[in-house]
Coordinates of C-alpha atoms in Angstrom, one line a residue:
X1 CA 0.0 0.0 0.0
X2 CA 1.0 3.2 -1.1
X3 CA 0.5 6.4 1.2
X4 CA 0.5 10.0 0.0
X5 CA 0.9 12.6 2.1
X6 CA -1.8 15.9 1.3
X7 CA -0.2 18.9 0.2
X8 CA 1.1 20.6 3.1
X9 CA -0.7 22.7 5.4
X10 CA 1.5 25.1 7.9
X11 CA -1.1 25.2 10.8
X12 CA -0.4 21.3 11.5
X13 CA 2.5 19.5 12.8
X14 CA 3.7 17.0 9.9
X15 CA 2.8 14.1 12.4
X16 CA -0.6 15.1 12.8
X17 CA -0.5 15.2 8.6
X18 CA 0.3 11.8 8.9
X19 CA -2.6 10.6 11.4
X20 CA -5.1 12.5 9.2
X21 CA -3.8 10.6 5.9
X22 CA -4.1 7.0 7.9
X23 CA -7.4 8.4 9.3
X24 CA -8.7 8.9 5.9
X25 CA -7.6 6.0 4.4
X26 CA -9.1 4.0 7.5
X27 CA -12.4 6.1 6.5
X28 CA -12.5 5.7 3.0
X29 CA -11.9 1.8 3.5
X30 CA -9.1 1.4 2.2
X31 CA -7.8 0.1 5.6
X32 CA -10.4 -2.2 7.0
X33 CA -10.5 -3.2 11.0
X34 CA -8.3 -5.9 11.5
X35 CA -5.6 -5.3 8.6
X36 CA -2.1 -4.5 9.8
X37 CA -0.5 -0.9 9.4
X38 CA 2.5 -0.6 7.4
X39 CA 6.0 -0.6 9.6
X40 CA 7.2 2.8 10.9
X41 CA 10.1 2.2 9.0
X42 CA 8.2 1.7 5.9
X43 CA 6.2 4.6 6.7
X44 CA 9.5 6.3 7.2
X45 CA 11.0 5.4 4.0
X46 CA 7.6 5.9 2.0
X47 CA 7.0 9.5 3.1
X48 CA 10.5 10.8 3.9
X49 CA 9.7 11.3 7.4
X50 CA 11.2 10.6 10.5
X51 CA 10.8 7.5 12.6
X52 CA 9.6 9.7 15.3
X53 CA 7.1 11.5 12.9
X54 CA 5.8 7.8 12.2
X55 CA 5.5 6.8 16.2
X56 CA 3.6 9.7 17.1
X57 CA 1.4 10.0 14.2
X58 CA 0.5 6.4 15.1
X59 CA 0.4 7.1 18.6
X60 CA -1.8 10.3 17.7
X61 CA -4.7 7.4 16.4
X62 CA -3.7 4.8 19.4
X63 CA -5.3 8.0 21.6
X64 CA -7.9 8.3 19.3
X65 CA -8.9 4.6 19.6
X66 CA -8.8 3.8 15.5
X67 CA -5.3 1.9 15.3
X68 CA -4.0 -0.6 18.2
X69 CA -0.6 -1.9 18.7
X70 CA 0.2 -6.0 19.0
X71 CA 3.4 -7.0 20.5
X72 CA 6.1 -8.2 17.8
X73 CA 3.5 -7.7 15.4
X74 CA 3.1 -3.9 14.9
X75 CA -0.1 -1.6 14.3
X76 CA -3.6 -3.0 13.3
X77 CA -6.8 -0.8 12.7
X78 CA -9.3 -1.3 15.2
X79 CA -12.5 -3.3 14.8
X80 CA -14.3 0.1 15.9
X81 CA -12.7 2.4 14.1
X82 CA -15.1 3.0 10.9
X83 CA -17.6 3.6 13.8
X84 CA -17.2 7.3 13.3
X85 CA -20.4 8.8 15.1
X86 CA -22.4 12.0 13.1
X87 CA -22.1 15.8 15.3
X88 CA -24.7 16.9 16.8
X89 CA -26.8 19.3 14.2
X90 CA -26.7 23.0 14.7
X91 CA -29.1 24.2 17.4
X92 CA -32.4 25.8 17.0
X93 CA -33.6 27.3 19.9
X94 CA -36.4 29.0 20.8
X95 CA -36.8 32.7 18.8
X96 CA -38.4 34.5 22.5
X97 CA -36.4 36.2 25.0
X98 CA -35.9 34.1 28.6
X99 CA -35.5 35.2 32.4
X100 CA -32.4 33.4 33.6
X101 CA -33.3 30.8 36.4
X102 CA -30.1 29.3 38.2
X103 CA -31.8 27.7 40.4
X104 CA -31.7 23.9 38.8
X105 CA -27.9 24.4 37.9
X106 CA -27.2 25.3 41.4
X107 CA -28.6 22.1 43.0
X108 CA -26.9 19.8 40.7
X109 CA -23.5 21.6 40.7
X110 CA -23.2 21.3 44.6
X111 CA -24.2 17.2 43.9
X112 CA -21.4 17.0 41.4
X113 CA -18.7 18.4 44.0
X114 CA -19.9 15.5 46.5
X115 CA -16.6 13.5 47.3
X116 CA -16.1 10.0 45.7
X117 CA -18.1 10.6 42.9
X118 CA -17.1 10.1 38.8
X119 CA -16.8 13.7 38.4
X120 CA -17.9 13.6 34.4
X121 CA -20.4 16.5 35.1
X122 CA -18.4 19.3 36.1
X123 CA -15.8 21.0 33.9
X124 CA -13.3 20.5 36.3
X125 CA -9.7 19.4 35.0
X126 CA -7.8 16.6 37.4
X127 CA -5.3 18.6 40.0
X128 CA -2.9 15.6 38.8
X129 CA -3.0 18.0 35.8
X130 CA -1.7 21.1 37.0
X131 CA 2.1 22.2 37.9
X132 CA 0.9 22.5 41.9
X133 CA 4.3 21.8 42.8
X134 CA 6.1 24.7 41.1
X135 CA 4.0 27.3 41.6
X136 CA 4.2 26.4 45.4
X137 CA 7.3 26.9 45.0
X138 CA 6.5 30.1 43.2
X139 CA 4.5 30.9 45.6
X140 CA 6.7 30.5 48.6
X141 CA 9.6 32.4 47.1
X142 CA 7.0 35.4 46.6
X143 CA 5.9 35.4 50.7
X144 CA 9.1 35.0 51.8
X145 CA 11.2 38.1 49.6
X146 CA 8.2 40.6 49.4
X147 CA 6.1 40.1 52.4
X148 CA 5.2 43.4 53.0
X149 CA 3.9 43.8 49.7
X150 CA 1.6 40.5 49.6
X151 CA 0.0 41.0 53.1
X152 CA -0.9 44.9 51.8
X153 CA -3.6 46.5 49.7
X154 CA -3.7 46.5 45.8
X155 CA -5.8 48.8 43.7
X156 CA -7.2 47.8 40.3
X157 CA -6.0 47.2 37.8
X158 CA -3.8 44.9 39.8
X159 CA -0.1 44.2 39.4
X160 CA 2.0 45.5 37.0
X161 CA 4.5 42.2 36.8
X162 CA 1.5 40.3 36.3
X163 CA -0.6 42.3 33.5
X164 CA 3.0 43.0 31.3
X165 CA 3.3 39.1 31.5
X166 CA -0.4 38.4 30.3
X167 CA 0.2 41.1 27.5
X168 CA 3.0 39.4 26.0
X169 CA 0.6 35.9 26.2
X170 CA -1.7 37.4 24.6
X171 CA 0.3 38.1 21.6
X172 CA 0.0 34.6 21.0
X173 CA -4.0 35.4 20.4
X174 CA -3.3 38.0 18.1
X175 CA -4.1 40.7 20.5
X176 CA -1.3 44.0 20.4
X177 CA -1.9 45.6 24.0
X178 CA -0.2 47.5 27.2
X179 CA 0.0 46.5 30.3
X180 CA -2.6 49.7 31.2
X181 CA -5.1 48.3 29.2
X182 CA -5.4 44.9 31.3
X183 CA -7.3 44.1 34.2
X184 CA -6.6 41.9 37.1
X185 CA -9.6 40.1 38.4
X186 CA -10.5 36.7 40.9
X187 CA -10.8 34.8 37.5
X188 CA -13.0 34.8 34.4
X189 CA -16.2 34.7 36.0
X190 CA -15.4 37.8 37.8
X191 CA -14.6 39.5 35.0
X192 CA -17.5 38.5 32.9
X193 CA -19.5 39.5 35.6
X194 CA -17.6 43.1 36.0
X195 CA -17.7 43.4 31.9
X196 CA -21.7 42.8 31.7
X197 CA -22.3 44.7 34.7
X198 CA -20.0 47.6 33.2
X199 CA -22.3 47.6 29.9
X200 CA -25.9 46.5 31.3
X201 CA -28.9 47.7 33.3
X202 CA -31.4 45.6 35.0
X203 CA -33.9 44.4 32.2
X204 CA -31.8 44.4 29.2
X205 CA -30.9 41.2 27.0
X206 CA -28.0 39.4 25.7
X207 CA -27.4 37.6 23.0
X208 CA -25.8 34.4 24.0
X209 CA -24.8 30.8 22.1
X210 CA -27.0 28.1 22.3
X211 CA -26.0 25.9 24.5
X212 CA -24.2 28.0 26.5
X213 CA -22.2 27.8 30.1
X214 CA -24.8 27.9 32.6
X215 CA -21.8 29.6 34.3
X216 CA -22.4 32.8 32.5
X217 CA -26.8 32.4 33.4
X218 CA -25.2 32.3 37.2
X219 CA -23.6 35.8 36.1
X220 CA -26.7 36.5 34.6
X221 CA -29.1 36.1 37.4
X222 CA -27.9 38.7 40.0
X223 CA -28.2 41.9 37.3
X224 CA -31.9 40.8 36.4
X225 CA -30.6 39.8 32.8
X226 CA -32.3 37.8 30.2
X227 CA -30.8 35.6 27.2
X228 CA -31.7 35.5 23.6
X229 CA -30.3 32.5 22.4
X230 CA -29.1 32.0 19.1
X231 CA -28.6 29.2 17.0
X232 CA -24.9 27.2 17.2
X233 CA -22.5 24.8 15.1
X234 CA -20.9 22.4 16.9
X235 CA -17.6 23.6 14.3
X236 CA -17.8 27.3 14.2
X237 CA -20.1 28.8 16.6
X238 CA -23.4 31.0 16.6
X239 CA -25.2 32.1 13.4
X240 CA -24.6 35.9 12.3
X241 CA -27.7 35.9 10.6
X242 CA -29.8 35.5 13.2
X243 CA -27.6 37.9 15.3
X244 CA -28.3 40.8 13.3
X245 CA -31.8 40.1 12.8
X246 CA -31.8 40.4 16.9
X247 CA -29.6 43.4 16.3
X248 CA -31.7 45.4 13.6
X249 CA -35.0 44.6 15.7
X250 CA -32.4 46.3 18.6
X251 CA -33.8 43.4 21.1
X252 CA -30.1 43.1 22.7
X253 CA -28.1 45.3 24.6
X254 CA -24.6 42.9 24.5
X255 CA -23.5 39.4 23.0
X256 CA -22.0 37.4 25.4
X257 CA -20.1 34.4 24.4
X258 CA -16.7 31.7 24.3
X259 CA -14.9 32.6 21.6
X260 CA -12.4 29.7 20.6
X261 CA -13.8 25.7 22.2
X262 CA -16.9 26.9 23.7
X263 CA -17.9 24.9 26.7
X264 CA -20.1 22.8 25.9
X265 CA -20.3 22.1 22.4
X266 CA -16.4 22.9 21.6
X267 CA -17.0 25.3 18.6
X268 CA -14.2 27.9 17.4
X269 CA -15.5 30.9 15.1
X270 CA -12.9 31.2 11.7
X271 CA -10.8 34.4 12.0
X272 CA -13.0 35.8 9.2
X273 CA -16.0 35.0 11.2
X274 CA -14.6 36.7 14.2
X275 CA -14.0 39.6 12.4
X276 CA -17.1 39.5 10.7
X277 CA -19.0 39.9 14.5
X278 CA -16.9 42.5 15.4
X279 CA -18.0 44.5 12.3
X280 CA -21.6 43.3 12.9
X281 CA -21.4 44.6 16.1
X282 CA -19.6 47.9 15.4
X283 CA -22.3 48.6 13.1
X284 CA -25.0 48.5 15.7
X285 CA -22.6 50.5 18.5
X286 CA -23.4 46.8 20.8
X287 CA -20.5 45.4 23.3
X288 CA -19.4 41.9 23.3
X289 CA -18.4 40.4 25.9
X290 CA -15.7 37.3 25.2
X291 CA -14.6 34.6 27.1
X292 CA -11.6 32.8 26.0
X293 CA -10.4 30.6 28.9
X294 CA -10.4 27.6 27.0
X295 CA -8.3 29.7 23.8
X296 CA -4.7 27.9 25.2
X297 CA -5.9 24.5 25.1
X298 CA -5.8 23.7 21.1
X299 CA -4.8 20.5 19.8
X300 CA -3.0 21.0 16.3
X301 CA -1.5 24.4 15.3
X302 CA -1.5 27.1 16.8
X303 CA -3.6 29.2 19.1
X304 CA -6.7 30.8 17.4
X305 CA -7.0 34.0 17.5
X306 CA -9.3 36.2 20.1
X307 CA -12.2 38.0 19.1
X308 CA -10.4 41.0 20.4
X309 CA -7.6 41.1 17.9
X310 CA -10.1 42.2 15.8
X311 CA -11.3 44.8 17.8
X312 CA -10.9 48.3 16.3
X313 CA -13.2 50.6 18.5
X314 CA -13.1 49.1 21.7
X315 CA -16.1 47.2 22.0
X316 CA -15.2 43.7 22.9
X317 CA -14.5 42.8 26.7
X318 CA -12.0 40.3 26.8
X319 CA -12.0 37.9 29.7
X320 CA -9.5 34.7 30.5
X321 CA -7.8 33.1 33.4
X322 CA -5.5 30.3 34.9
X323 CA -8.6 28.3 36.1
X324 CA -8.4 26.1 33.4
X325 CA -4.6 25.8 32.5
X326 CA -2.9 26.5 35.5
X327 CA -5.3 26.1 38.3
X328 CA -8.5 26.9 39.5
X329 CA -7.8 27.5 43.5
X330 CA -5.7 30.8 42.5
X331 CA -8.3 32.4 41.4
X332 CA -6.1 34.6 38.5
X333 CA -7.9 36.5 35.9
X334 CA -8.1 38.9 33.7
X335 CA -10.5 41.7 31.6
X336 CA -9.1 43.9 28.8
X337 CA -12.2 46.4 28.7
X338 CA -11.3 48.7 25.9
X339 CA -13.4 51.8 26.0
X340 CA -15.3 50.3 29.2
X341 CA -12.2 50.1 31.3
X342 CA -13.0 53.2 33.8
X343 CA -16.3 51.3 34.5
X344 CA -14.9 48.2 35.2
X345 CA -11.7 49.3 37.5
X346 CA -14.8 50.9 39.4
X347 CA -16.7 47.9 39.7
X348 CA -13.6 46.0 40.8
X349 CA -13.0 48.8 43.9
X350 CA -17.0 48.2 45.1
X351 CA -17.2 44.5 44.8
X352 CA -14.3 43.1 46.5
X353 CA -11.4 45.8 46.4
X354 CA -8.7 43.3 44.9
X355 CA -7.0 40.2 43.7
X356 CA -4.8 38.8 46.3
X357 CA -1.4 39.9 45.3
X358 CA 0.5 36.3 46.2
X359 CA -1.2 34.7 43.5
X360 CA -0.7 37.5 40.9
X361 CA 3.1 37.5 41.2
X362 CA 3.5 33.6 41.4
X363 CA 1.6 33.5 38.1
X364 CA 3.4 36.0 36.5
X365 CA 7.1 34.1 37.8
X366 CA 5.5 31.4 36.3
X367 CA 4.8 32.8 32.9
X368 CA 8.4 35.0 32.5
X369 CA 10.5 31.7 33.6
X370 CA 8.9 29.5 30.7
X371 CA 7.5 26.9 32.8
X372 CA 4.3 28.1 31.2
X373 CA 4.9 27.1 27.8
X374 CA 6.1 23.9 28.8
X375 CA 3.5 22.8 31.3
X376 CA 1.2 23.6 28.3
X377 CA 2.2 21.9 25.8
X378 CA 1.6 19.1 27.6
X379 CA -1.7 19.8 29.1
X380 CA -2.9 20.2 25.6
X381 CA -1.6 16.6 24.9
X382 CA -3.2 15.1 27.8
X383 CA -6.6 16.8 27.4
X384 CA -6.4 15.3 23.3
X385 CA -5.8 12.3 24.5
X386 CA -8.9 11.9 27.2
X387 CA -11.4 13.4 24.9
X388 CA -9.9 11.2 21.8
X389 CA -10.5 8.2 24.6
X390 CA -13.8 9.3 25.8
X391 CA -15.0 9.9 22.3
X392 CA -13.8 6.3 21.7
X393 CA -15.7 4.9 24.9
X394 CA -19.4 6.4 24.4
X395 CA -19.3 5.1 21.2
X396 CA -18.3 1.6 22.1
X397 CA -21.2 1.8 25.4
X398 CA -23.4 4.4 24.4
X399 CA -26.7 3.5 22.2
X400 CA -26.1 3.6 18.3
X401 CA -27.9 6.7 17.8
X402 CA -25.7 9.1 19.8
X403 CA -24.4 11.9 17.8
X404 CA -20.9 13.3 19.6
X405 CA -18.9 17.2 19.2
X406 CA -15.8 16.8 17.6
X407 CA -13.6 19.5 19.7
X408 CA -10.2 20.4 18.5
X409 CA -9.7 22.5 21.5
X410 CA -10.7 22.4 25.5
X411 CA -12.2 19.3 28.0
X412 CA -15.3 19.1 26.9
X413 CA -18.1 16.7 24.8
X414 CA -21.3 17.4 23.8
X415 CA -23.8 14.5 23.6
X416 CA -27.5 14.5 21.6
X417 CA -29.2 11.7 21.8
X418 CA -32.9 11.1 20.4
X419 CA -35.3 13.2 20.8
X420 CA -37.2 10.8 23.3
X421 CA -34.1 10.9 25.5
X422 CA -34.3 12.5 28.9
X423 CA -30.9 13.1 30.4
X424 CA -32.2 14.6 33.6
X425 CA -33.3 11.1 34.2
X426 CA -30.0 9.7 33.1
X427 CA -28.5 11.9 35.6
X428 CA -31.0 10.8 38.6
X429 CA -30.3 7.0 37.6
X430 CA -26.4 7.4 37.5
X431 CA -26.1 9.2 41.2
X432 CA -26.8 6.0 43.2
X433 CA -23.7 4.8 41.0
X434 CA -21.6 7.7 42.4
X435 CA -21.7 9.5 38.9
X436 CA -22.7 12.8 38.1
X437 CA -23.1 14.4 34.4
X438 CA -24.2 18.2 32.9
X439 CA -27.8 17.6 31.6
X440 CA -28.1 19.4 29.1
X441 CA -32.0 21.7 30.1
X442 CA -29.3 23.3 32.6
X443 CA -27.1 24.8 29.3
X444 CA -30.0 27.0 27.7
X445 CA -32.5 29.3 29.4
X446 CA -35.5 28.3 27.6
X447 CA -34.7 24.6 28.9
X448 CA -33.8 23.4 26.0
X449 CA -31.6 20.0 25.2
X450 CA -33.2 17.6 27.6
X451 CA -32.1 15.1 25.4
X452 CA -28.4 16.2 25.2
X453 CA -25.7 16.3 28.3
X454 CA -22.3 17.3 28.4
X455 CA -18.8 14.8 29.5
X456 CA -15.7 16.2 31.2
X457 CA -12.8 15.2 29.7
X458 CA -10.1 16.7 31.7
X459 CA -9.7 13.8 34.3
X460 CA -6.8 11.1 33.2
X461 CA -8.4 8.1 31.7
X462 CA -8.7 5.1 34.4
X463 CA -11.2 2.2 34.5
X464 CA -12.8 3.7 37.0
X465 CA -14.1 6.1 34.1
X466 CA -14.4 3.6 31.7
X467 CA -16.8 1.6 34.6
X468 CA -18.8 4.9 34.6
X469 CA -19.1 5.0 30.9
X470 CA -20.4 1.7 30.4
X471 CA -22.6 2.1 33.2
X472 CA -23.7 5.4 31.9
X473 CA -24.1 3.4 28.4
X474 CA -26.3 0.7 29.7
X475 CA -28.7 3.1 31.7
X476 CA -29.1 5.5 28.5
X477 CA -30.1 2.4 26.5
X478 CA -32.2 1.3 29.2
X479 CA -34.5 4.1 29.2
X480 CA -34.6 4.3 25.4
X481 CA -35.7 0.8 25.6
X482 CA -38.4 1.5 28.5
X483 CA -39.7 4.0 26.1
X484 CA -40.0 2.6 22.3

């Protein structure tokens, strides 16, 4: 067998060009499950490639569950492989304008926190995951040399060290900015919550994707907000068109929404199509208020850009933090406001003062020594891996019909099953198991998606998750059985 290579393409690493060319010829049938792989060194020779290019191209589909290795026998596609489940179809929600009730997403977030449960409901990456040990250390080092400075006040926009450092990140996401323009904040749910309450009044509407975070209804809630939802790919995020109907009836007074792997369907907006909302919005003189927490955790290329690189008038709120990449406990984040950055240093001062400094400066030793970068990289391998794995295990235990996200970015999987489906059920019936999930009526105001429910995929595979999944599996079949 002969394998060709495509032509080139500079935003993927030549082993991932490999893995896609296997991937296709696995799809296409050419490879059928069972049939041996041909030799990295063939594979070596055949494509001019490295041995190592080989390896990890093949290990890149071991992780995805389509190829298996054989001892003294090599690679072999797996019997599962062709088993490639559909996406999810865009969403269609409802056209009316919602109140924002928290109340059921409250009571099943404090059940998914409950100790020695499967935690596949909550978004909530391993610990095992995070560089806890250096920035201890980081940490320490700080108390100990500036003491006075730590146990003192801070005034927004919070440490200097810290916002140059988060500048020169967010380079990376094509965003040119000072250190004056940044704000420091206790993490990205502060700072949406500062950005809408810097741009809103009690009453007003935003435009938000559909699903969406029900972190960002909890947000919602206190300013007496309500949601239009808008229909969202699974691939590249909410529709325009129906945004700027919404905008030329003037029913919103912001858009609020995750820009690059949206939790929970995954989606990333194309650059043009980032640009294209800021335009949209420009036009109508309407804020936007992004969160790109997830924008660090790609899986091929390179970081996608933020909506705010393409911000030319100020409009777009940029939010982010180390809560998913670093960890969640310090509670590190930060807004760059644009023209709204008066109002939102105010905001800061009345709602809790300041960010503790300790944390600031550890994170920012940790970004300037390079342990960043490298802590990274392989964060983003690990979370590839787990979602290629879960993918790979709800198809093997879920019911036929189950249509699954295809994330290139972030922790998290989207799940639609039919339309008969309820997963607040599922959720009920897999408690007594000691496993929690995200249905998914708590992801859309008008509760929507009872048939849909999200995974978390940022928890190192085990069997204990692959116990849950199965069980999780047999129950959803279960109930689609009890109702045909």
């Amino acid at each position: 067998m002969n394998v060709k290579l495509p032509e080139k393409t500079d935003s993927k690493n030549l082993y991932e060009q490999v893995a896609e060319r296997i991937e296709a010829l696995i799809l296409e049938g050419t490879l059928q499950p069972g049939d041996r792989l041909p030799s990295v060194r063939k594979l070596h020779h055949q494509l001019s490639v490295s041995i190592s290019t080989v390896l990890e191209a093949y290990r890149l589909l071991e992780d995805r569950g389509e190829i298996g290795a054989r001892p003294q026998s090599g690679y072999y596609v797996k019997a599962n492989a062709t088993a490639i489940p559909n996406e999810p179809a865009p969403s269609n929600p409802p056209k009316q304008v919602y109140p924002v009730d928290t109340s059921l997403a409250f009571r099943i977030r404090k059940l998914m926190h409950e100790p020695d449960i499967v935690q596949l409901g909550a978004a909530v990456p391993s610990p095992e995951l995070f560089p806890i040990a250096a920035l201890n250390r980081l940490m320490g080092q700080v108390m100990r040399s500036q003491p006075e400075t730590v146990h003192g006040y801070d005034a927004p926009p919070g440490s200097e060290v810290l916002r140059r450092e988060v500048a020169k990140r967010l380079m990376d996401a094509g965003c040119s900015l000072a250190p004056e323009e940044i704000v420091i904040t206790n993490g990205t749910t502060e700072s949406m919550y500062l950005s809408l309450k810097a741009v809103t009044k009690p009453g007003d509407t935003i435009a938000i994707e559909s699903p969406s975070y029900y972190g960002l209804m909890d947000v919602f809630e206190p300013l007496y907000l309500n949601a239009l939802e808008l229909p969202t790919h699974p691939r590249d995020g909410i529709c325009l068109d129906r945004l700027e109907t919404a905008l030329a009836r003037k029913q919103i007074a912001a858009c609020a929404l995750v820009s690059n792997f949206s939790n929970p369907l995954g989606s990333c907006m194309s650059d043009a199509k980032k640009k294209q909302l800021v335009e949209l919005l420009n036009r109508y003189d309407i804020p936007l208020i992004e969160d790109d927490v997830y924008g660090d955790l790609y899986f091929k290329g390179t970081r996608p850009k933020a909506i705010k690189a393409f911000d030319t008038e100020g409009r777009v709120l940029y939010c982010s933090s180390v809560s998913k990449t670093l960890s969640p406990g310090l509670r590190v984040g930060w807004s760059v406001p644009g023209r709204y950055q008066t109002r939102v240093e105010q905001l800061k001062i009345v709602t809790n003062v300041m960010t503790a400094i300790a944390p600031q400066l550890a994170v920012a030793a940790f970004f300037a020594n390079g342990g960043c970068d490298r802590h990274l990289r392989r964060l983003r391998h690990a979370y590839q891996s787990q979602i290629a794995r879960l993918r790979q295990a709800v198809c093997e235990h879920f019911p036929a019909q189950t249509r699954i996200t295809r994330p290139e970015g972030g922790h998290v999987l989207w799940l639609e099953l039919p339309p008969e489906f309820d997963s607040m059920l599922l959720y009920q019936e897999a408690l007594p198991h000691r496993i929690s999930i995200a249905p998914g009526a708590i992801f859309s105001p008008s509760g929507s998606y009872s048939n849909c429910l999200r995974l978390n995929g940022g928890l190192p595979w085990s069997d204990e998750i692959e116990r849950a999944l199965h069980i999780l599996g047999e129950l959803a079949k279960q109930q689609l059985a009890r109702r045909q």
